[in-house]
mmCIF file of C-alpha atoms in Angstrom:
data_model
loop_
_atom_site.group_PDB
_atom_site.id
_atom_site.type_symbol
_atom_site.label_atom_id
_atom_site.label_comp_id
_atom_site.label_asym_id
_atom_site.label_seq_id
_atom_site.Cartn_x
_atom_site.Cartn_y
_atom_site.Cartn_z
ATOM 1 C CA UNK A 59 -95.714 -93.143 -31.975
ATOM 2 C CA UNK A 60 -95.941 -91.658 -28.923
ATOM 3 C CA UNK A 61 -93.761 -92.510 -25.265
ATOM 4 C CA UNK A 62 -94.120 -92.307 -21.843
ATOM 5 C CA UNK A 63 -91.182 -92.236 -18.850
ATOM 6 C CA UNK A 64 -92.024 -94.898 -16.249
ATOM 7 C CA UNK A 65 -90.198 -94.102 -13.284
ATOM 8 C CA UNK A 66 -89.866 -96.879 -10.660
ATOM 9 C CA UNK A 67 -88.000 -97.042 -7.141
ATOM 10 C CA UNK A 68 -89.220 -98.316 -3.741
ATOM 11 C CA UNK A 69 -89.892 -94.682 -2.959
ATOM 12 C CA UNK A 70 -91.172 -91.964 -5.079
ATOM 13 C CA UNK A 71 -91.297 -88.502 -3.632
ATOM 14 C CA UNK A 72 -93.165 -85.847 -5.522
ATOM 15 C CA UNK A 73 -90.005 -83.880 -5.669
ATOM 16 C CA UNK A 74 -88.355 -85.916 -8.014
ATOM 17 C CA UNK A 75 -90.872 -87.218 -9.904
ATOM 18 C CA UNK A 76 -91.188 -83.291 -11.118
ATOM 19 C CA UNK A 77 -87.694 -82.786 -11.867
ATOM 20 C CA UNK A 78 -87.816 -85.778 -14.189
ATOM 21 C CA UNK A 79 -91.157 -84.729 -15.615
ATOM 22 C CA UNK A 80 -89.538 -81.522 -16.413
ATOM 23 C CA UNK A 81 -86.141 -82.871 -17.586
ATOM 24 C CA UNK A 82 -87.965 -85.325 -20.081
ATOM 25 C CA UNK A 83 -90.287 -82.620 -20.803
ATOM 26 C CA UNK A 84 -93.798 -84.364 -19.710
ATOM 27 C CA UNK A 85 -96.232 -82.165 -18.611
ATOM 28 C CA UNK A 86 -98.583 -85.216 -16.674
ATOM 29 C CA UNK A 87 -97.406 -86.864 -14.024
ATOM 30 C CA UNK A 88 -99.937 -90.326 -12.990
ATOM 31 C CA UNK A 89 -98.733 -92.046 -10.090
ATOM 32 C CA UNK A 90 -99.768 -95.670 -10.652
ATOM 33 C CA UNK A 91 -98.417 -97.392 -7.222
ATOM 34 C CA UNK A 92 -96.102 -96.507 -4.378
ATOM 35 C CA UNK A 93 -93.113 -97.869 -6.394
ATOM 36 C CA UNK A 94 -93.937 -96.558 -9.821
ATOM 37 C CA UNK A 95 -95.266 -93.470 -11.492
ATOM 38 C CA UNK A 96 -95.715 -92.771 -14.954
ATOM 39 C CA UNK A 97 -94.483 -89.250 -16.668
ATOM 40 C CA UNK A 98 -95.724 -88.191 -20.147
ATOM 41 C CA UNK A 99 -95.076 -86.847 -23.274
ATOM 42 C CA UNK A 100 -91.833 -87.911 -23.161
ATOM 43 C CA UNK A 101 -90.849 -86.715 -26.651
ATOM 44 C CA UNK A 102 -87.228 -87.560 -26.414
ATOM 45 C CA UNK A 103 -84.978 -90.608 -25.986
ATOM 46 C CA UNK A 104 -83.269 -90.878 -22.522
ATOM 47 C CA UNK A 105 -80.315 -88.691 -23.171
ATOM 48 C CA UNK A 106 -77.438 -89.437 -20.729
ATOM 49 C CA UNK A 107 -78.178 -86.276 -18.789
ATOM 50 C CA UNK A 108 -81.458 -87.735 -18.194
ATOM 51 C CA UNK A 109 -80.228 -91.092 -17.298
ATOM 52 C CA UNK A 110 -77.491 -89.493 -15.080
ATOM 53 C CA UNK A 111 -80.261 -87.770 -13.168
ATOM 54 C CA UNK A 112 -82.360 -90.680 -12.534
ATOM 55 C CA UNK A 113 -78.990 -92.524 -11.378
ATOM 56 C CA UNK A 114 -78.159 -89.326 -9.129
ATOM 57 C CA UNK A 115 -82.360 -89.781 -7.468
ATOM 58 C CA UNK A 116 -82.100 -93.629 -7.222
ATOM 59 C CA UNK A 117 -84.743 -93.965 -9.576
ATOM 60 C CA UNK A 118 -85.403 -96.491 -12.382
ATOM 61 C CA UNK A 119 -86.438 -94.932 -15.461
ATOM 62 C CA UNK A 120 -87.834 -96.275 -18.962
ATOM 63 C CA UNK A 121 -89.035 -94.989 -22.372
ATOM 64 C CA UNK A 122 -92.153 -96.481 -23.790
ATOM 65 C CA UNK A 123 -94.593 -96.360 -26.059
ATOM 66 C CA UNK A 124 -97.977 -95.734 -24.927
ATOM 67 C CA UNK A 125 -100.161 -98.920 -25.365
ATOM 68 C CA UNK A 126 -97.420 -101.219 -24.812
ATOM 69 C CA UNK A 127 -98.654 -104.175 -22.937
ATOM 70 C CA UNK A 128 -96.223 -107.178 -20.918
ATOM 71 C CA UNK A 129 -99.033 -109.303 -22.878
ATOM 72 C CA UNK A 130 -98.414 -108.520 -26.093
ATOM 73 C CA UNK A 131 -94.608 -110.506 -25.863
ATOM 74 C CA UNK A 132 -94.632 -114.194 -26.450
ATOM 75 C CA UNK A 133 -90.925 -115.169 -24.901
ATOM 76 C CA UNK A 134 -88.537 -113.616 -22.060
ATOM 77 C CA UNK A 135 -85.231 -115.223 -21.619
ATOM 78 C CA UNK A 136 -83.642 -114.627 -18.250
ATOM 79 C CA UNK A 137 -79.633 -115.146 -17.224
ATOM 80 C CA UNK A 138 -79.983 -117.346 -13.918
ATOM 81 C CA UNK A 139 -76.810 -115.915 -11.912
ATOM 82 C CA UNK A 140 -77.356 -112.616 -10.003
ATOM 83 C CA UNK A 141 -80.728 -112.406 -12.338
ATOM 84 C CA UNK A 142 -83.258 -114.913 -11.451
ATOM 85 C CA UNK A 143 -81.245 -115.610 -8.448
ATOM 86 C CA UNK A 144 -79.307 -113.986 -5.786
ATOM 87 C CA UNK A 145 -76.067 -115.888 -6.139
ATOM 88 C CA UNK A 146 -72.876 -116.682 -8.678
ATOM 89 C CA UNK A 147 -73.192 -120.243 -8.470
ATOM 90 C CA UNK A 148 -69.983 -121.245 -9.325
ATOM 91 C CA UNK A 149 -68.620 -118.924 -6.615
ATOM 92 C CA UNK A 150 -70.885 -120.748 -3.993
ATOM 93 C CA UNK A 151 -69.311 -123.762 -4.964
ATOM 94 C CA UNK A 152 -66.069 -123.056 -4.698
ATOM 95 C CA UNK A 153 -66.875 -121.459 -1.491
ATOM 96 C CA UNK A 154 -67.327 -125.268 -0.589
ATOM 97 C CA UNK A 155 -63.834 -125.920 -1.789
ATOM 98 C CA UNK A 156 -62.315 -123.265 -0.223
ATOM 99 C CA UNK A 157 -61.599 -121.100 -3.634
ATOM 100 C CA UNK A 158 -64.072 -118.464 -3.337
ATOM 101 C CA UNK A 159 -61.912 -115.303 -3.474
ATOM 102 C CA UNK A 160 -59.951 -116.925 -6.450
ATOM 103 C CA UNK A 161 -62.919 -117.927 -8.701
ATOM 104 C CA UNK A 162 -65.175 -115.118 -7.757
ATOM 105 C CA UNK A 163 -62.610 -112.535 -8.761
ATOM 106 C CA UNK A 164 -62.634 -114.346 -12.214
ATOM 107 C CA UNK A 165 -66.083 -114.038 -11.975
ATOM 108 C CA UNK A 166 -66.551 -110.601 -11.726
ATOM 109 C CA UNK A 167 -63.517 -109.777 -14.254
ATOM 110 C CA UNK A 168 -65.704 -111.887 -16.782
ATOM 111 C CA UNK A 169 -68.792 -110.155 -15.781
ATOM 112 C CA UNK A 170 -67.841 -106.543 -16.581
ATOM 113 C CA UNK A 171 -66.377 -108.162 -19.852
ATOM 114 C CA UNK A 172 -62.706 -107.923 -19.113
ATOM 115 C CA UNK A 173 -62.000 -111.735 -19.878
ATOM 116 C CA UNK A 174 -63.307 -114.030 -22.457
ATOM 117 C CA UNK A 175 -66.187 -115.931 -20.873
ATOM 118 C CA UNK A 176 -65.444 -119.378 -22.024
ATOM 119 C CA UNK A 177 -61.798 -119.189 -20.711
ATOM 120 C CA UNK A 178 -62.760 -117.954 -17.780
ATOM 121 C CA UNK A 179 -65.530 -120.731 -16.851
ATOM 122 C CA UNK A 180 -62.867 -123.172 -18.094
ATOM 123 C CA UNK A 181 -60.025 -121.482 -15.577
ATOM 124 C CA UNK A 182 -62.490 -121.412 -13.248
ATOM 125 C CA UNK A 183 -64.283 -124.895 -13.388
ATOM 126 C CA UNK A 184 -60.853 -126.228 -13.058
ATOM 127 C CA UNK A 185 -60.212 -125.180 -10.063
ATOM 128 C CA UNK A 186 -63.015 -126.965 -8.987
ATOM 129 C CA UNK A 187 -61.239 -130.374 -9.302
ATOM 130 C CA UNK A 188 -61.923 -133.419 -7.021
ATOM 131 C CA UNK A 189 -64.491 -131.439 -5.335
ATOM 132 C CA UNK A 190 -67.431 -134.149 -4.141
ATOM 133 C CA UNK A 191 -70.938 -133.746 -6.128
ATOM 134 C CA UNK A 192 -72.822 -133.278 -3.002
ATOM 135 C CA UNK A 193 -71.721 -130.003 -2.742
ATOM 136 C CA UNK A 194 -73.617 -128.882 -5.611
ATOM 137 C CA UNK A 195 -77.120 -130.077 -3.577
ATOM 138 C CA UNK A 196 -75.446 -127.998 -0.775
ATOM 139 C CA UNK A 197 -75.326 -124.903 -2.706
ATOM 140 C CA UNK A 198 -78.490 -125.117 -4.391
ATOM 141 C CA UNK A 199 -80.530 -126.055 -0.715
ATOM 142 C CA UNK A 200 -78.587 -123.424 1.421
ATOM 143 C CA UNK A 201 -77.568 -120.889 -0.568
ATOM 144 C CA UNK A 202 -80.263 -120.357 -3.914
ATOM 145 C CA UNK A 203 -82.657 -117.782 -3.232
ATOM 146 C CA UNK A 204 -84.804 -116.204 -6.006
ATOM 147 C CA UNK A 205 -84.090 -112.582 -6.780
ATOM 148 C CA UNK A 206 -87.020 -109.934 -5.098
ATOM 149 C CA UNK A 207 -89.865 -109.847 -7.664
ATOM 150 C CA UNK A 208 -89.376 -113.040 -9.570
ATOM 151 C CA UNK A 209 -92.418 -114.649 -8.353
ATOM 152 C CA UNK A 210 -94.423 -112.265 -9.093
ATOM 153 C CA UNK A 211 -92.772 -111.760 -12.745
ATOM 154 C CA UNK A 212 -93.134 -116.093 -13.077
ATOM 155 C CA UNK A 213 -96.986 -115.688 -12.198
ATOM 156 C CA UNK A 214 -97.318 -113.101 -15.057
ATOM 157 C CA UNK A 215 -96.146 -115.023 -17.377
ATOM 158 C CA UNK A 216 -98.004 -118.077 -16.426
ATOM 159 C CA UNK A 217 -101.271 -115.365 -16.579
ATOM 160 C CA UNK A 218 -100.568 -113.700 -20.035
ATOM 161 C CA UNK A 219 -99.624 -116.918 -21.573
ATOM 162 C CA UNK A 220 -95.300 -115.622 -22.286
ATOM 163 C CA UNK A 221 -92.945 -118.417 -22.172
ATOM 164 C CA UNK A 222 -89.961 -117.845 -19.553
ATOM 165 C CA UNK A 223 -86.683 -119.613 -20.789
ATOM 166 C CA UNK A 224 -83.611 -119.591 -18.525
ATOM 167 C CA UNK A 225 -80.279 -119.622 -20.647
ATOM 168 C CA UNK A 226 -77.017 -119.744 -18.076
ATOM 169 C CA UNK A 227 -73.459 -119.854 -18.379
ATOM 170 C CA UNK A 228 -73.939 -121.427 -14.981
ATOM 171 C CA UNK A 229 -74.513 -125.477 -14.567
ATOM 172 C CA UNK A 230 -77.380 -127.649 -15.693
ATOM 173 C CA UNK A 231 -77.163 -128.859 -12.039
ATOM 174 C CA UNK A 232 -78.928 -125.362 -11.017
ATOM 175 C CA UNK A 233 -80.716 -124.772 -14.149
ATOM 176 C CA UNK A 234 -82.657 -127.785 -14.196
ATOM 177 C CA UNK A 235 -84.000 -127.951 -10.922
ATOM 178 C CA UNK A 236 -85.217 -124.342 -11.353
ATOM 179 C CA UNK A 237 -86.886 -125.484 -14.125
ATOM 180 C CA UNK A 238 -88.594 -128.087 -12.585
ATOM 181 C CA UNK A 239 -89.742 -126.382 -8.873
ATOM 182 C CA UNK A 240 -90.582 -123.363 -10.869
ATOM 183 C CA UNK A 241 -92.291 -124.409 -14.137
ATOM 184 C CA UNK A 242 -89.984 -122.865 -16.386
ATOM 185 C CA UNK A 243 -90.608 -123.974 -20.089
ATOM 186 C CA UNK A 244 -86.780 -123.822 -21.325
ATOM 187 C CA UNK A 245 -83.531 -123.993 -19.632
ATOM 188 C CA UNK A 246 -79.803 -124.479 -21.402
ATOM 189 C CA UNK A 247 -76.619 -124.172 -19.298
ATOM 190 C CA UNK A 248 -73.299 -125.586 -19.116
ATOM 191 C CA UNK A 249 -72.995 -129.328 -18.011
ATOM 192 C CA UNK A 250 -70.382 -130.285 -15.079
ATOM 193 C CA UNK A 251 -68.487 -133.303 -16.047
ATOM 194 C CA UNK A 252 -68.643 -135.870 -12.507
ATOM 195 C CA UNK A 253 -66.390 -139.206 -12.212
ATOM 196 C CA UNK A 254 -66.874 -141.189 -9.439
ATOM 197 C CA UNK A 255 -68.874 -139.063 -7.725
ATOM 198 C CA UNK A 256 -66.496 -136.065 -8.279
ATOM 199 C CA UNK A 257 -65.914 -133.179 -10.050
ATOM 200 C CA UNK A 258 -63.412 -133.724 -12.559
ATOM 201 C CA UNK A 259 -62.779 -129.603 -13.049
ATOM 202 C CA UNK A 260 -63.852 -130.028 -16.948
ATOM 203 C CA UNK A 261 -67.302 -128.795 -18.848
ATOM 204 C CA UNK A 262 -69.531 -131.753 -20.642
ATOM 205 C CA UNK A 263 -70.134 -130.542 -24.380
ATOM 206 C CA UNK A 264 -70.190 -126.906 -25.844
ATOM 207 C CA UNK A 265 -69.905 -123.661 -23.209
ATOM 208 C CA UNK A 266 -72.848 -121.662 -23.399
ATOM 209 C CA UNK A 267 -71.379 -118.540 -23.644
ATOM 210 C CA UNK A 268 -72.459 -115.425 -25.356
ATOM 211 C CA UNK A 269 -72.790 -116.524 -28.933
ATOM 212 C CA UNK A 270 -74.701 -119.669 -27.424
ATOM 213 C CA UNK A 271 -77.085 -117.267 -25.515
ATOM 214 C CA UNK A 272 -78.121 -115.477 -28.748
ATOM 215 C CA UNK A 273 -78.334 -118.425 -30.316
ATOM 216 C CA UNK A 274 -80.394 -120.343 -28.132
ATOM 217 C CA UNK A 275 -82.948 -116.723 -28.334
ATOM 218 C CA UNK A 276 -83.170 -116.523 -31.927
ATOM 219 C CA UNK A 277 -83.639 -120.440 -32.271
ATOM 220 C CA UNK A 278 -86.541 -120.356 -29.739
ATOM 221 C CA UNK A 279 -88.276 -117.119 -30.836
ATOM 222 C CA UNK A 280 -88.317 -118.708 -34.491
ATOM 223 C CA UNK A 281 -89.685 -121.720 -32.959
ATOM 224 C CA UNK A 282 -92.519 -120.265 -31.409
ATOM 225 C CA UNK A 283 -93.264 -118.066 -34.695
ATOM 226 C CA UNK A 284 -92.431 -114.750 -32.419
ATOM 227 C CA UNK A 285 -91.497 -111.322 -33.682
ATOM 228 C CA UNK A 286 -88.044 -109.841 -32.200
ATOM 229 C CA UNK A 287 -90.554 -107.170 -30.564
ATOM 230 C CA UNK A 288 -91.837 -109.684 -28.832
ATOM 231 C CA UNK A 289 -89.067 -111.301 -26.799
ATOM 232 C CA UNK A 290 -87.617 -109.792 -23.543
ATOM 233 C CA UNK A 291 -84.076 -110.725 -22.393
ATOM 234 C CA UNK A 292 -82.626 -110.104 -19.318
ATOM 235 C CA UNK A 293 -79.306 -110.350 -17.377
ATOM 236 C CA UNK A 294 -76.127 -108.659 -15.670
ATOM 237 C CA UNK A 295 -73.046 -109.214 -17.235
ATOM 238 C CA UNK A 296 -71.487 -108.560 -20.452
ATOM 239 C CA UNK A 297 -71.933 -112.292 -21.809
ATOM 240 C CA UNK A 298 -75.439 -111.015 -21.908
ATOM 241 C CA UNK A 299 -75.243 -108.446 -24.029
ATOM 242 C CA UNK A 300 -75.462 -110.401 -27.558
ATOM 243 C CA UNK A 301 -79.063 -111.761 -26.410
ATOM 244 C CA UNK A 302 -80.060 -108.300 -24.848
ATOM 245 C CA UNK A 303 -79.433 -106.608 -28.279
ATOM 246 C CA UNK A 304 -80.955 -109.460 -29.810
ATOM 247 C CA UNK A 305 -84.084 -109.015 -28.152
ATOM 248 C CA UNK A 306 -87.039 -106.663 -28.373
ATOM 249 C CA UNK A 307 -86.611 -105.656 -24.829
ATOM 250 C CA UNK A 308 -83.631 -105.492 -23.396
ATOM 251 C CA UNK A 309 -82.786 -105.413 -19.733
ATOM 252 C CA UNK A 310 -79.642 -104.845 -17.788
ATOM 253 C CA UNK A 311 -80.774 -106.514 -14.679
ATOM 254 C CA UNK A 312 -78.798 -104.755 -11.568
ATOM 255 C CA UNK A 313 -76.258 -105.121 -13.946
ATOM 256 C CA UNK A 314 -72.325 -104.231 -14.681
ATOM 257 C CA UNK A 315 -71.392 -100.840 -15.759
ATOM 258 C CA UNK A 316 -70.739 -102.008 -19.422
ATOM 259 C CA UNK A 317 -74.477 -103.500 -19.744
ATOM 260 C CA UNK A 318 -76.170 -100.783 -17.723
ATOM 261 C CA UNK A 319 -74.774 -98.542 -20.871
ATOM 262 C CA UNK A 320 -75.653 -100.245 -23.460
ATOM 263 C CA UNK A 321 -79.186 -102.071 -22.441
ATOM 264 C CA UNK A 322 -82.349 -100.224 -23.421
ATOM 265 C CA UNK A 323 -83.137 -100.585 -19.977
ATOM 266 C CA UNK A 324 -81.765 -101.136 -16.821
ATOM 267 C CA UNK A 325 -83.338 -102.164 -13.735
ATOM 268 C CA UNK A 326 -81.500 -101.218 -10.461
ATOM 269 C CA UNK A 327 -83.574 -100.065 -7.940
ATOM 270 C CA UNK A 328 -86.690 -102.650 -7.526
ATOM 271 C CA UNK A 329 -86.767 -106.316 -8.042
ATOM 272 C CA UNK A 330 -87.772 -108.504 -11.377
ATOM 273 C CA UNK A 331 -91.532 -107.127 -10.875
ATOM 274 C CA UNK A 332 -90.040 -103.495 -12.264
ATOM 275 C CA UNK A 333 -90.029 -105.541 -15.733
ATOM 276 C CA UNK A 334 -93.744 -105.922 -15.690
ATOM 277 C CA UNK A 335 -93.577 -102.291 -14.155
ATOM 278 C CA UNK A 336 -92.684 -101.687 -17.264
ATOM 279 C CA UNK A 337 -96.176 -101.729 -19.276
ATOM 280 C CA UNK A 338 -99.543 -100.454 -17.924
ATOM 281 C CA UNK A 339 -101.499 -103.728 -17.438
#
């Protein structure tokens, strides 16, 4: 089978679009947009040379096969936190407790893999104690934004007939009411346990962590009768990486240094609409 490089980056001089063609040995070079070009033969897998001299451009880059269309996968499953959206949400709401430095340097300790994730969320949620419930409608009005692209990546899927499942170690709180403005099929996330209108600093039920995550993928893709080639994952930190080898596709979204490495791809440089940027349409 044959393979293409896509290249992708909000700017794509013709400079270093030909010392990529030449690096991955492509000989054509078809500009397809202003953001994305597309460089073939590419005989190879991306060596780390290559992928160090993308990194070194500030270009996205991407081996794959010719003929490979976004339609022809059934099932993505996206991370929410610093994926789908912007934000850590547990961070945000700590911000409304005055813990953010505390829990968001847990955060990013579990996010490059350095802690176990269900310890952390536990350590973290915790601290969260006594905290009124409002502040989670706070958070998710003031401070949820969708990540650049997602729209557009949402109205694909709606058009090509893929089911989009969100799968969080974030909060149902969040999860849901994405779910619900956005027209998500499937979301699964941790449940906040609220007394009296407060946050008692414990997690309802089973952590969805990263076991949970794969879990949740294979259990849906057998549901829906997919192949593995035809699911996508996507997400940033390194309790994503069981469901990003899992998948057909997977994609380190903006991601830590230990997923960027060990994705198939990794997305840095545009927004969730360099995922469909992946396949000719």
């Amino acid at each position: 089978m044959s393979h293409h490089l896509v290249v992708q980056a909000p700017a794509l001089p013709q400079a270093t679009l030909e010392q990529l063609a030449a690096a991955c040995g492509a000989d054509t070079i078809r500009r397809t947009g202003p953001c994305r070009a597309v460089l073939s033969p590419c005989p190879a897998p991306v060596e780390p040379a290559l992928a160090l001299l993308a990194a070194t451009l500030g270009v996205d880059i991407a081996r794959i096969a010719d003929g490979a269309r976004f339609a022809d996968f059934g099932l993505i499953v996206s991370d929410m936190d610093s994926t789908l959206i912007t934000i850590e949400c547990i961070d945000e709401i700590a911000d409304m407790h005055g813990l953010k430095p505390e829990v968001a340097a847990i955060t990013e300790r579990s996010m490059k893999g350095e802690l176990d994730f269900a310890q952390s969320l536990i350590a973290r949620v915790a601290l969260l104690e006594g905290l009124d419930e409002a502040a989670l409608e706070r958070v998710y009005l003031e401070r949820v934004r969708l990540t650049r692209g997602a729209e557009t990546l949402l109205a694909a899927c709606r058009a090509h007939g893929v089911r989009f499942m969100l799968v969080s170690g974030g909060f149902t709180f969040f999860t849901e009411r994405l779910k619900a403005t956005l027209g998500l099929d499937y979301a699964y996330a941790n449940e906040l346990e609220v007394t009296g209108g407060r946050l008692t600093g414990r997690v309802k039920g089973d952590i969805v962590d990263a076991a949970a995550k794969r879990r949740l993928l294979i259990e849906r893709r057998d549901a829906l009768g997919l192949a593995p080639a035809q699911v996508i994952a996507m997400g940033d930190g390194a309790n994503d990486l069981l469901m990003l080898a899992e998948a057909g596709l997977g994609v380190a979204f903006d991601a830590k240094p230990v997923v960027r490495e060990k994705a198939a791809v990794a997305i840095n440089h545009v927004g969730l609409e360099g995922v469909l940027g992946l396949f000719d349409a």
